[in-house]
DNA sequence: TTGAAAGCGCTAACAG
DNA sequence: CTGTTAGCGCTTTCAA
């Protein structure tokens, strides 16, 4: 049988109000009663039922974190960042992975909104997030992280600077003399991909080079997906001499495939990957990556959520800059 | 203003009981009222407050998942498995990362136990988990995953077969003619480490080789930690010709350091790593790993928790077998 | 088929 | 300094 506040109160010959006050320190209670109540609490190992507390106070001190995948090291680092910051602030995190399922995402947001959670950090599956406004219009605190879309109103955003990411990576390849540069990406119709490609195009423009749509290849965000994607890209566009790959698992797959095909990196085709994974330096050849600070993004997203919870006016789009880690695969 | 069941009832000219029944399908309601109520619910986009529901029904349909770290790819895959299975069963997951902080772990369990959660899956920070019995004795559904300790009573366990992992890896090295085999591990006083070392010792015994405690090296579970650990191990014990590394990040660091030191793998020292990471095949040399099925472990842990929730008698220790992925770093 | 009402365990006026 | 009491929003007997 679960012991409740009433039980404690009865045994101490006081009211539940008094017990509540000693637990929460909300009022001065006489030394004597205080001690007695504390003792009984310890004796029964009593912990207040937080569901009841939540109902009464109409908040839960927990935040929802909805991500679109989980295998991705970028995402899991971001989750780590959110978790860490949440802990610092005494918040719990309700984590859900939508697995890129748009409908499930909408369901999840709806149930999180049902007061299970004080606010939500969402990395959406697609740009189709108009449904969010239903909640955000009523000031349900929501922040978009990593991916975003302008349709979402009243939500701060914390993302990487994906435009710059695409621009920098492409420019680097261009500076090395490449002109036919392929791009392998994993998720269409999403700000991360779109912005990186926009950066890619602008870098091309800077060199007065035309944009060729066929240099873009869509694949699955897995090692196998990367193998298939390079293969298909290179078979179709034989003159490509460099490729920018937007996902770490795909980068690994692509390199693996290139080796199998006896295509030399970077001599025959140069590679720049995205997201710095631990082993990048000991791969043959060591791979050049452009990375976004996943855990900082996660932490900042939590900070933004907290701001939003405390001040429903808060609005901002924070974009964190990328950094290149130069190694051999780009021909440096 | 948040709309409640009372509001719906009022607008439909019925009692809250009726509304509740149409929402939950708990009783037959006349076609007419049913339609009317449904319509109003849709109109207001009403979703029942789950905190209130939880309080009333005394359950939350959410499970706590407490892990000890998060950078680790083994853990994040395990989390993925738990998440996935939870979703299939309509459960939410409250994720907490203790970051190997034993005291925080105890706090977390206590607050999760405060009815925030129907049960908990715990990968503990240490073997010091006697405090758990306080909860499990009162049938708070708990399952230990990955790491465990016999002091914990009334909890099913789902882990990898760490003994076999240590045994197989060591035996493989022994079969290749190595006799002086180092072990690099990251977390002391924990079943995973202890069992793998027990397996290591038994493999040695099978070859009538003595166990040398100095061949064991403790380090941090990071790339840097791996670099430092091999270096210190090899400096101290110059005759070591092979090393078994119990963590993927450390494996990467170790290989990196060995390369820097111009020590040839596998000629000078052979390597077997733990946990198959995506890039293992394209590293120079490709690294041989022994892996435990992290996502299956996660899924099974959730299944076990569900069993425990529905039947407080349920008790079992499920140990999933390892598998070797043979590549070049072991000298194959 | 429907409604009244009790109550889950807690907090917070308010009164004493 | 302490107790009484009215809910938070829902489910669920029980009676009509």
XYZ file of C-alpha atoms (C1' of nucleotides) in Angstrom:
696
model
C 0.000 0.000 0.000
C 1.227 3.376 -1.018
C 1.587 5.933 1.754
C 0.086 9.332 1.087
C 0.306 12.721 2.643
C -2.824 12.007 4.592
C -1.174 9.036 6.260
C 1.787 11.123 7.246
C -0.493 13.822 8.578
C -2.522 11.379 10.601
C 0.484 9.760 12.186
C 1.914 13.151 13.071
C -1.393 14.458 14.337
C -1.307 17.419 12.013
C -3.144 18.447 8.879
C -2.014 17.689 5.374
C -1.459 21.402 4.909
C 1.225 21.327 7.551
C 2.880 18.334 5.988
C 2.777 19.998 2.619
C 4.434 23.054 4.059
C 7.273 21.204 5.633
C 7.869 19.327 2.408
C 7.860 22.397 0.242
C 9.181 24.882 2.756
C 6.291 27.138 1.867
C 5.693 28.327 5.383
C 7.239 28.454 8.820
C 6.377 25.422 10.866
C 7.325 24.993 14.507
C 10.611 23.261 15.076
C 8.944 20.422 16.937
C 6.326 19.509 14.364
C 8.815 19.964 11.625
C 11.114 17.381 13.155
C 8.344 14.979 13.876
C 6.950 15.163 10.369
C 10.373 14.791 8.790
C 10.961 11.707 10.875
C 7.753 10.069 9.779
C 8.450 10.924 6.174
C 11.802 9.231 6.406
C 10.406 6.284 8.243
C 7.990 5.536 5.421
C 10.273 6.711 2.702
C 7.456 8.915 1.637
C 7.675 10.846 -1.601
C 4.771 13.047 -2.683
C 2.816 11.760 -5.621
C 3.903 13.941 -8.444
C 0.903 13.258 -10.597
C -1.308 14.844 -7.978
C 1.088 17.712 -7.619
C 1.197 18.195 -11.359
C -2.547 18.243 -11.598
C -2.843 20.737 -8.841
C -0.072 23.040 -10.005
C -0.825 22.583 -13.624
C 2.731 21.932 -14.592
C 4.975 18.941 -14.771
C 8.569 20.157 -14.875
C 9.083 17.953 -17.837
C 9.700 18.855 -21.425
C 8.944 16.809 -24.491
C 11.750 16.153 -26.932
C 10.566 14.885 -30.280
C 13.189 13.836 -32.783
C 12.832 12.384 -36.224
C 15.453 9.678 -36.035
C 17.846 8.237 -33.620
C 20.563 6.306 -35.375
C 22.027 9.570 -36.475
C 24.970 10.634 -34.355
C 24.057 14.262 -34.870
C 20.671 13.677 -33.316
C 21.915 11.612 -30.439
C 24.453 14.272 -29.580
C 21.744 16.865 -29.728
C 19.589 14.777 -27.417
C 22.525 14.582 -25.091
C 22.775 18.347 -25.041
C 19.101 18.805 -24.296
C 19.205 16.169 -21.573
C 22.202 17.740 -19.910
C 20.773 21.217 -19.811
C 17.404 19.918 -18.680
C 19.030 18.200 -15.787
C 20.798 21.355 -14.739
C 17.403 22.977 -14.491
C 15.710 20.092 -12.745
C 13.574 19.178 -15.713
C 12.771 15.723 -16.926
C 12.753 14.857 -20.599
C 10.088 12.838 -22.309
C 11.831 11.551 -25.401
C 10.073 10.349 -28.480
C 11.435 9.281 -31.787
C 9.041 9.710 -34.689
C 11.224 7.758 -37.060
C 10.447 10.244 -39.820
C 6.745 9.442 -39.565
C 4.849 12.672 -40.094
C 1.510 11.424 -38.804
C 2.932 9.926 -35.707
C 4.646 13.225 -35.062
C 1.336 15.040 -35.073
C -0.207 12.495 -32.716
C 2.707 12.794 -30.368
C 2.540 16.554 -30.212
C -1.125 16.326 -29.481
C -0.672 13.986 -26.581
C 2.288 15.870 -25.191
C 0.171 18.955 -25.353
C -2.426 17.265 -23.202
C -0.584 18.756 -20.268
C 1.810 15.923 -19.920
C 4.557 18.353 -20.530
C 5.319 22.037 -19.996
C 6.668 22.525 -23.478
C 8.130 20.742 -26.446
C 11.354 20.762 -28.412
C 10.686 19.426 -31.871
C 12.926 18.405 -34.703
C 10.243 17.837 -37.301
C 10.028 15.128 -39.889
C 9.109 17.495 -42.669
C 8.281 21.083 -43.443
C 4.641 20.244 -43.076
C 4.235 21.583 -39.574
C 1.311 23.932 -39.965
C -0.618 21.826 -37.470
C 1.668 23.183 -34.774
C 0.038 26.585 -34.890
C -3.062 25.107 -33.338
C -1.024 24.731 -30.164
C 1.432 27.575 -30.401
C -1.331 30.094 -30.993
C -2.564 29.229 -27.545
C 0.931 29.701 -26.219
C 1.901 26.112 -25.827
C 5.661 26.591 -25.490
C 7.355 24.996 -28.449
C 10.774 25.356 -29.962
C 11.922 23.998 -33.266
C 15.353 22.541 -33.353
C 17.598 21.510 -36.202
C 14.846 21.623 -38.816
C 12.268 24.356 -39.175
C 9.764 25.909 -41.486
C 8.444 29.447 -41.674
C 4.820 28.283 -41.454
C 5.307 27.646 -37.760
C 4.293 30.713 -35.820
C 5.177 31.748 -32.333
C 8.053 29.306 -31.973
C 11.700 30.147 -31.431
C 14.115 28.127 -33.529
C 17.566 26.807 -32.811
C 19.371 25.338 -35.763
C 22.742 25.010 -37.361
C 23.640 27.467 -40.052
C 22.922 25.078 -42.855
C 23.261 27.620 -45.616
C 26.792 28.390 -44.502
C 27.498 24.710 -44.150
C 26.626 24.091 -47.775
C 28.421 27.190 -48.916
C 31.657 26.526 -47.052
C 31.925 22.890 -48.024
C 31.291 23.644 -51.674
C 33.622 26.601 -51.748
C 36.383 24.498 -50.298
C 35.984 21.955 -53.060
C 35.803 24.719 -55.645
C 38.999 26.229 -54.270
C 40.643 22.889 -54.818
C 39.762 23.116 -58.490
C 36.680 20.916 -58.576
C 33.911 22.032 -60.890
C 31.578 19.064 -61.052
C 30.492 18.536 -57.491
C 27.884 16.002 -56.476
C 25.711 16.214 -53.376
C 24.259 13.229 -51.577
C 21.438 13.950 -49.164
C 19.032 11.893 -47.145
C 15.899 13.844 -46.366
C 14.055 15.916 -48.934
C 11.800 18.835 -48.174
C 13.464 19.855 -44.981
C 15.282 23.036 -44.058
C 18.608 21.375 -43.337
C 18.807 19.863 -46.796
C 17.294 22.829 -48.583
C 19.559 25.362 -46.960
C 22.696 23.369 -47.540
C 21.788 23.039 -51.184
C 21.082 26.734 -51.368
C 24.584 27.335 -49.989
C 25.963 24.912 -52.534
C 24.282 26.791 -55.355
C 25.535 30.141 -54.171
C 29.085 28.880 -53.943
C 28.773 27.646 -57.513
C 27.445 31.026 -58.515
C 30.431 32.717 -56.963
C 32.591 30.723 -59.358
C 30.190 31.448 -62.232
C 29.454 27.783 -62.548
C 26.052 26.450 -63.589
C 23.882 24.425 -61.249
C 23.149 20.952 -62.501
C 20.240 19.297 -60.836
C 21.464 15.861 -61.754
C 24.402 16.265 -59.462
C 22.000 15.902 -56.542
C 21.372 12.391 -55.298
C 18.820 11.313 -52.713
C 19.500 8.219 -50.648
C 18.770 6.514 -47.352
C 20.523 7.733 -44.246
C 22.387 4.493 -43.635
C 25.726 2.966 -44.563
C 24.044 0.920 -47.270
C 22.172 3.978 -48.444
C 25.481 5.778 -48.904
C 26.912 2.927 -50.945
C 23.946 2.838 -53.227
C 23.822 6.601 -53.591
C 27.441 7.176 -54.653
C 27.253 4.306 -56.995
C 24.172 5.585 -58.715
C 25.445 9.170 -58.761
C 28.809 8.290 -60.239
C 27.365 5.950 -62.783
C 24.985 8.601 -63.998
C 27.355 11.565 -63.876
C 30.751 10.262 -64.820
C 32.508 13.598 -64.798
C 31.904 14.321 -61.133
C 35.196 14.772 -59.293
C 34.010 15.602 -55.800
C 31.031 14.885 -53.601
C 29.593 16.525 -50.547
C 27.691 14.061 -48.390
C 25.163 15.366 -45.917
C 25.057 12.490 -43.440
C 27.756 10.620 -41.549
C 26.513 7.082 -42.065
C 26.188 7.762 -45.783
C 29.704 9.151 -45.890
C 30.998 5.914 -44.442
C 28.998 3.902 -46.956
C 30.178 6.044 -49.845
C 33.822 5.685 -48.929
C 33.370 1.990 -48.526
C 31.833 1.720 -51.977
C 34.482 3.872 -53.612
C 37.180 1.636 -52.196
C 35.422 -1.401 -53.491
C 35.239 0.234 -56.905
C 38.955 1.063 -56.732
C 38.134 4.721 -57.098
C 40.836 6.708 -55.379
C 39.989 9.299 -52.748
C 40.731 12.164 -53.212
C 42.560 11.718 -56.531
C 39.614 10.393 -58.511
C 36.874 11.810 -56.366
C 37.232 14.035 -53.362
C 34.870 13.732 -50.404
C 33.585 16.117 -47.790
C 31.303 14.627 -45.182
C 28.950 16.174 -42.697
C 29.084 15.820 -38.944
C 32.332 14.897 -37.359
C 32.269 11.293 -36.285
C 34.876 9.878 -33.932
C 36.664 7.649 -36.411
C 37.025 10.208 -39.211
C 40.722 10.655 -38.482
C 41.758 7.020 -38.785
C 39.851 6.110 -41.885
C 41.915 5.652 -45.030
C 41.978 8.384 -46.129
C 41.126 10.486 -43.109
C 37.900 12.246 -43.939
C 37.337 15.954 -44.108
C 34.070 16.957 -42.515
C 32.035 20.017 -41.964
C 30.227 19.858 -38.654
C 27.550 21.667 -36.735
C 27.761 21.760 -32.937
C 25.063 19.242 -32.099
C 25.252 19.386 -28.349
C 25.371 23.167 -28.250
C 22.321 23.173 -30.462
C 20.595 20.858 -28.011
C 21.539 22.930 -24.993
C 20.546 26.157 -26.629
C 17.237 24.652 -27.656
C 16.494 23.825 -24.063
C 17.450 27.307 -22.962
C 15.153 28.719 -25.603
C 12.329 26.526 -24.376
C 12.815 27.688 -20.833
C 12.698 31.266 -22.033
C 9.554 30.570 -23.936
C 7.933 28.933 -20.934
C 8.695 31.914 -18.757
C 7.941 34.548 -21.331
C 5.476 33.699 -24.033
C 6.694 36.636 -26.120
C 10.106 35.135 -26.626
C 10.942 34.688 -30.292
C 14.241 34.182 -31.960
C 15.985 32.111 -34.563
C 19.431 31.189 -33.351
C 21.730 29.758 -35.980
C 24.971 28.187 -34.850
C 27.909 28.248 -37.259
C 29.575 25.204 -38.799
C 33.241 24.354 -38.633
C 35.393 22.447 -41.079
C 37.724 19.720 -39.937
C 40.271 19.476 -42.700
C 41.800 16.100 -43.349
C 42.746 14.192 -46.463
C 39.621 13.137 -48.288
C 39.097 16.571 -49.805
C 42.575 16.687 -51.302
C 44.067 19.044 -48.751
C -8.199 29.136 -21.785
C -7.959 25.403 -21.728
C -11.185 23.525 -22.417
C -12.049 20.718 -20.031
C -14.437 17.861 -20.018
C -16.857 19.943 -18.028
C -17.007 22.515 -20.805
C -17.724 19.847 -23.362
C -20.425 18.381 -21.144
C -22.059 21.713 -20.586
C -22.169 22.575 -24.250
C -23.635 19.177 -25.064
C -26.094 19.297 -22.208
C -24.869 16.058 -20.774
C -22.852 15.030 -17.738
C -19.124 14.605 -17.707
C -19.712 10.910 -17.170
C -21.314 10.673 -20.576
C -18.516 12.570 -22.227
C -16.001 10.344 -20.548
C -17.789 7.295 -21.847
C -17.856 8.430 -25.416
C -14.171 9.282 -25.265
C -13.169 5.981 -23.807
C -15.864 3.798 -25.309
C -16.568 2.475 -21.854
C -20.314 2.335 -22.260
C -23.052 2.459 -24.846
C -24.211 5.984 -25.487
C -27.131 6.843 -27.734
C -26.205 7.510 -31.317
C -27.442 11.062 -31.116
C -25.540 12.198 -28.041
C -22.504 10.364 -29.220
C -22.435 12.341 -32.442
C -23.128 15.608 -30.765
C -20.378 15.132 -28.202
C -17.894 14.036 -30.828
C -18.667 17.135 -32.825
C -18.045 19.446 -29.913
C -14.835 17.660 -29.063
C -13.605 18.189 -32.589
C -14.733 21.753 -32.660
C -12.615 22.613 -29.649
C -9.856 20.222 -30.484
C -10.354 18.860 -27.021
C -7.912 16.346 -25.612
C -8.426 14.997 -22.104
C -5.905 16.183 -19.559
C -3.694 13.214 -19.042
C -2.395 14.315 -15.684
C -5.905 14.130 -14.288
C -6.422 10.801 -15.946
C -3.164 9.512 -14.578
C -4.052 10.582 -11.094
C -7.421 8.960 -11.253
C -6.288 5.714 -12.852
C -3.081 5.588 -10.971
C -0.982 4.879 -13.989
C 0.746 6.901 -16.627
C 1.502 4.656 -19.592
C 5.004 5.900 -19.470
C 8.162 4.099 -18.520
C 11.353 5.557 -17.163
C 14.584 4.759 -18.956
C 17.651 5.579 -16.948
C 21.007 5.185 -18.631
C 24.468 5.901 -17.362
C 25.892 7.626 -20.399
C 24.864 8.752 -23.780
C 27.846 9.308 -26.007
C 28.235 5.590 -26.199
C 26.857 4.140 -29.408
C 25.927 0.957 -27.588
C 23.708 2.889 -25.223
C 22.116 5.040 -27.871
C 21.251 1.977 -29.896
C 19.784 0.398 -26.819
C 17.715 3.495 -26.174
C 16.525 3.268 -29.725
C 15.381 -0.294 -29.139
C 13.489 0.592 -25.985
C 11.888 3.598 -27.660
C 10.764 1.571 -30.626
C 9.182 -1.183 -28.615
C 7.573 1.315 -26.260
C 5.967 3.037 -29.168
C 4.537 -0.209 -30.452
C 2.828 -0.590 -27.117
C 1.659 2.987 -26.865
C 4.016 3.843 -24.037
C 5.963 7.039 -23.630
C 9.547 7.023 -22.461
C 10.958 9.339 -19.863
C 14.665 9.323 -20.591
C 17.267 10.249 -18.045
C 21.012 10.162 -18.416
C 22.793 9.881 -15.093
C 26.189 10.499 -16.618
C 27.689 7.844 -14.361
C 26.626 9.786 -11.287
C 25.564 7.268 -8.670
C 23.805 9.740 -6.390
C 21.879 11.364 -9.146
C 20.773 7.921 -10.211
C 19.269 7.256 -6.802
C 17.469 10.593 -6.836
C 16.096 9.930 -10.269
C 14.752 6.532 -9.351
C 13.084 8.027 -6.333
C 11.330 10.699 -8.313
C 10.340 8.338 -11.097
C 8.915 6.094 -8.457
C 6.739 8.923 -7.234
C 4.172 7.633 -9.659
C 5.484 9.588 -12.569
C 6.010 6.338 -14.293
C 4.610 2.825 -14.380
C 8.000 1.208 -14.220
C 11.659 1.733 -14.852
C 14.362 0.301 -17.040
C 17.706 0.992 -15.463
C 21.254 0.637 -16.680
C 22.988 1.429 -13.428
C 26.112 3.440 -12.893
C 27.623 0.933 -10.524
C 26.964 -2.288 -8.702
C 25.841 -0.310 -5.722
C 22.134 -0.669 -6.348
C 20.905 -2.007 -3.053
C 18.753 1.084 -2.670
C 16.560 -0.301 -5.426
C 15.137 -2.972 -3.168
C 13.282 -0.327 -1.237
C 11.132 0.095 -4.329
C 11.159 -3.340 -5.854
C 10.102 -4.964 -2.588
C 6.897 -3.013 -2.911
C 6.563 -4.261 -6.441
C 7.626 -1.153 -8.258
C 8.253 -2.668 -11.692
C 11.915 -2.393 -12.489
C 14.169 -4.111 -14.944
C 17.908 -3.922 -15.076
C 19.444 -3.669 -18.476
C 22.995 -4.021 -19.682
C 24.537 -3.827 -16.215
C 23.242 -5.637 -13.154
C 24.122 -6.777 -9.707
C 22.814 -9.695 -7.664
C 21.922 -7.460 -4.719
C 18.913 -6.213 -6.653
C 15.913 -8.312 -5.765
C 12.696 -8.805 -7.617
C 13.962 -7.369 -10.875
C 14.268 -9.146 -14.195
C 17.496 -8.491 -16.057
C 18.264 -8.185 -19.735
C 21.916 -8.038 -20.607
C 24.454 -9.114 -23.143
C 26.391 -12.256 -22.422
C 29.466 -10.428 -21.273
C 31.255 -13.486 -20.008
C 31.039 -15.061 -23.432
C 32.087 -11.792 -25.009
C 35.292 -11.732 -23.012
C 35.883 -15.399 -23.538
C 35.350 -15.392 -27.299
C 37.445 -12.333 -27.980
C 40.319 -13.610 -25.903
C 40.138 -17.088 -27.333
C 40.298 -15.680 -30.819
C 43.481 -13.820 -29.995
C 44.907 -16.876 -28.285
C 44.118 -18.966 -31.351
C 46.149 -16.514 -33.359
C 49.137 -17.239 -31.169
C 49.007 -14.264 -28.836
C 49.918 -14.933 -25.237
C 50.322 -11.498 -23.720
C 46.934 -9.914 -24.159
C 46.058 -6.538 -22.733
C 42.553 -5.374 -21.843
C 41.428 -1.781 -21.839
C 38.201 -1.039 -20.013
C 36.324 2.063 -19.031
C 34.082 1.404 -16.070
C 35.207 -0.506 -13.004
C 32.945 -2.344 -10.604
C 30.234 -3.113 -13.074
C 28.937 -6.411 -14.358
C 29.776 -5.770 -17.997
C 33.432 -5.180 -17.238
C 33.681 -7.841 -14.551
C 32.083 -10.532 -16.639
C 34.165 -9.788 -19.698
C 37.286 -10.001 -17.608
C 36.082 -13.248 -16.106
C 35.688 -14.576 -19.643
C 39.154 -13.315 -20.479
C 40.615 -15.150 -17.519
C 38.857 -18.375 -18.359
C 40.097 -18.270 -21.932
C 43.613 -17.804 -20.609
C 43.084 -20.734 -18.295
C 42.025 -22.892 -21.201
C 45.445 -22.235 -22.700
C 47.114 -22.779 -19.329
C 48.327 -19.233 -19.338
C 48.691 -17.174 -16.156
C 46.581 -14.118 -15.505
C 48.586 -10.943 -15.137
C 46.724 -8.138 -13.475
C 49.010 -5.549 -14.999
C 47.650 -6.346 -18.413
C 44.433 -4.630 -17.374
C 44.200 -0.909 -18.046
C 41.479 1.438 -16.915
C 40.753 4.554 -18.956
C 38.100 7.056 -19.883
C 35.418 6.072 -22.352
C 36.437 8.615 -24.970
C 38.728 8.784 -27.972
C 41.316 10.604 -25.892
C 40.868 8.111 -23.108
C 41.694 5.312 -25.538
C 44.846 7.061 -26.708
C 46.074 7.566 -23.197
C 45.184 4.052 -22.124
C 47.031 2.155 -24.900
C 49.990 4.357 -24.476
C 50.235 3.755 -20.788
C 49.541 0.043 -21.141
C 52.130 -0.507 -23.833
C 54.748 1.539 -22.089
C 54.312 -0.424 -18.909
C 53.987 -3.853 -20.469
C 56.236 -3.936 -23.476
C 55.703 -7.561 -24.362
C 51.982 -7.234 -25.012
C 51.129 -8.289 -28.570
C 47.352 -7.910 -28.584
C 44.717 -5.867 -26.860
C 41.022 -6.271 -26.316
C 39.281 -2.916 -25.937
C 35.910 -2.793 -24.255
C 34.536 0.421 -25.710
C 34.185 1.728 -29.245
C 35.421 5.266 -28.717
C 38.467 3.941 -26.893
C 39.141 1.543 -29.735
C 39.241 4.443 -32.137
C 41.551 6.385 -29.866
C 43.825 3.406 -29.373
C 44.195 2.795 -33.092
C 44.858 6.439 -33.631
C 47.611 6.429 -31.031
C 49.171 3.241 -32.354
C 49.381 4.789 -35.797
C 50.999 7.857 -34.387
C 53.525 5.649 -32.610
C 54.173 3.791 -35.863
C 53.141 0.579 -34.205
C 51.747 -1.735 -36.853
C 48.313 -3.285 -36.492
C 48.061 -6.261 -36.376
C 51.741 -7.149 -36.895
C 53.068 -5.427 -33.778
C 49.890 -5.421 -31.801
C 46.572 -6.938 -32.734
C 43.316 -5.293 -31.758
C 39.831 -6.522 -31.038
C 37.272 -3.877 -30.253
C 33.855 -4.033 -28.703
C 30.615 -2.926 -30.285
C 30.407 -2.741 -34.010
C 30.567 0.849 -35.139
C 29.654 1.858 -38.658
C 33.097 2.834 -39.848
C 34.926 -0.257 -38.591
C 35.211 -1.653 -42.108
C 36.926 1.313 -43.714
C 39.461 2.080 -41.056
C 43.055 1.180 -41.848
C 43.221 -1.599 -40.919
C 39.573 -2.641 -40.795
C 38.832 -3.447 -37.201
C 37.659 -6.732 -35.807
C 34.958 -6.296 -33.225
C 32.891 -8.375 -30.923
C 29.425 -6.945 -30.549
C 26.336 -7.374 -28.440
C 22.924 -6.712 -30.004
C 22.154 -3.363 -28.423
C 18.770 -2.745 -29.955
C 17.540 -6.257 -29.255
C 18.648 -5.801 -25.684
C 16.642 -2.584 -25.522
C 13.556 -4.131 -27.037
C 13.740 -7.159 -24.825
C 14.168 -4.964 -21.787
C 10.964 -3.180 -22.601
C 9.167 -6.473 -23.108
C 10.437 -7.627 -19.761
C 9.195 -4.456 -18.125
C 5.766 -4.917 -19.611
C 5.708 -8.445 -18.294
C 6.742 -7.243 -14.885
C 4.054 -4.573 -14.881
C 1.381 -7.093 -15.713
C 2.666 -9.857 -13.531
C 4.665 -8.909 -10.494
C 5.973 -12.438 -10.201
C 7.904 -12.225 -13.431
C 11.600 -12.853 -12.946
C 14.241 -13.769 -15.426
C 17.745 -12.966 -16.504
C 17.940 -12.923 -20.270
C 21.438 -12.901 -21.692
C 21.859 -12.199 -25.379
C 24.872 -13.694 -27.140
C 27.703 -11.729 -28.754
C 28.899 -12.044 -32.298
C 32.332 -11.486 -33.767
C 32.834 -9.438 -36.881
C 36.149 -10.610 -38.226
C 38.234 -8.081 -40.101
C 41.920 -7.310 -40.228
C 42.990 -5.745 -36.965
C 43.128 -9.100 -35.192
C 45.454 -10.581 -37.763
C 42.862 -12.685 -39.547
C -29.014 5.041 -21.457
C -27.728 8.680 -18.395
C -26.415 11.520 -14.278
C -24.851 12.605 -9.429
C -21.292 12.387 -6.735
C -17.216 10.649 -4.580
C -12.533 10.801 -4.741
C -7.430 10.017 -6.835
C -3.256 13.096 -3.711
C -1.941 17.257 -3.575
C -1.706 22.777 -2.912
C -3.172 27.216 -1.446
C -6.377 30.504 0.027
C -8.500 31.640 4.087
C -9.695 31.602 8.689
C -8.526 30.931 13.229
C 1.836 28.768 13.586
C -1.789 25.525 12.078
C -6.130 23.551 10.260
C -10.258 23.622 7.066
C -11.590 23.405 2.784
C -12.136 23.883 -2.036
C -10.714 22.406 -5.939
C -7.138 20.646 -10.215
C -9.833 17.268 -14.412
C -10.834 13.065 -14.760
C -13.114 8.013 -13.974
C -16.371 5.120 -11.977
C -19.539 3.211 -8.890
C -24.326 3.575 -7.890
C -28.809 4.871 -8.515
C -32.396 6.595 -11.422
